[in-house]
Amino acid sequence: LRFEVQDTGIGIPEESLKQIFEEYSQASLDTTRKFKGTGLGLAIVHLLLSLHQSQIFVESQQDQGSRFYFDIAFPKAV
């Protein structure tokens, strides 16, 4: 299954894309002040997906929004 979330928000600067999945990381101090995030949400998602042999991907353009997506396989129920 593929799960996807897309927005038309402020986007993420390209130089910040690698660090946003690290604990307590924010794309910028401006977004931390404005949205009051802790920087844990994406780190938790990244960890949970790794436990399921999956990973999260992001595509983003500043001032145009972001797209986060991942594929995950579930065992067939009997």
Coordinates of C-alpha atoms in Angstrom, one line a residue:
L1 CA 0.0 0.0 0.0
R2 CA 1.1 3.5 -0.6
F3 CA 0.3 6.3 1.8
E4 CA 0.8 9.9 0.8
V5 CA 0.3 13.3 2.3
Q6 CA 0.6 16.5 0.2
D7 CA 0.1 20.1 1.1
T8 CA 0.4 23.5 -0.5
G9 CA 2.2 25.1 2.5
I10 CA 5.5 26.9 2.8
G11 CA 7.6 23.9 1.6
I12 CA 11.0 22.9 2.9
P13 CA 14.3 24.3 1.7
E14 CA 16.3 21.7 -0.2
E15 CA 19.3 22.0 2.2
S16 CA 17.0 21.0 5.1
L17 CA 15.4 17.9 3.5
K18 CA 18.0 15.4 4.8
Q19 CA 17.8 16.6 8.4
I20 CA 14.0 16.7 8.9
F21 CA 13.9 13.0 9.8
E22 CA 16.3 13.5 12.7
E23 CA 15.1 13.9 16.3
Y24 CA 14.4 17.5 17.4
S25 CA 15.2 18.8 13.9
Q26 CA 13.2 21.6 12.3
A27 CA 13.5 22.9 8.7
S28 CA 14.2 26.3 10.1
L29 CA 13.9 28.3 13.3
D30 CA 11.2 30.4 11.7
T31 CA 8.9 27.4 11.4
T32 CA 9.7 26.3 14.9
R33 CA 8.6 29.7 16.3
K34 CA 5.5 29.9 14.0
F35 CA 4.2 26.3 14.4
K36 CA 5.7 25.3 17.7
G37 CA 6.8 21.8 16.6
T38 CA 9.1 19.7 18.7
G39 CA 10.8 18.0 15.8
L40 CA 9.8 14.5 16.8
G41 CA 6.9 13.6 14.4
L42 CA 8.9 12.8 11.3
A43 CA 11.6 11.1 13.3
I44 CA 9.0 8.8 14.9
V45 CA 7.5 8.1 11.5
H46 CA 11.0 7.3 10.1
L47 CA 11.7 4.9 13.0
L48 CA 8.3 3.1 12.8
L49 CA 8.7 2.6 9.1
S50 CA 12.2 1.2 9.5
L51 CA 10.8 -1.4 11.8
H52 CA 8.5 -2.5 9.0
Q53 CA 11.3 -2.5 6.4
S54 CA 10.0 0.6 4.8
Q55 CA 11.1 4.3 4.5
I56 CA 9.5 7.7 4.1
F57 CA 10.3 9.9 1.1
V58 CA 9.7 13.7 0.7
E59 CA 9.5 16.0 -2.3
S60 CA 9.2 19.7 -1.5
Q61 CA 9.5 23.1 -3.2
Q62 CA 9.8 26.2 -1.1
D63 CA 6.6 28.3 -1.2
Q64 CA 4.8 25.5 -3.1
G65 CA 4.3 22.7 -0.5
S66 CA 5.5 19.2 0.3
R67 CA 4.7 15.6 -0.5
F68 CA 5.5 12.8 1.9
Y69 CA 4.9 9.2 1.0
F70 CA 5.8 5.6 1.8
D71 CA 5.0 2.1 0.7
I72 CA 4.4 -0.6 3.2
A73 CA 3.5 -4.3 2.8
F74 CA 1.3 -6.1 5.3
P75 CA 1.1 -9.9 5.6
K76 CA -1.9 -11.5 4.1
A77 CA -4.5 -12.3 6.8
V78 CA -5.6 -15.9 7.1

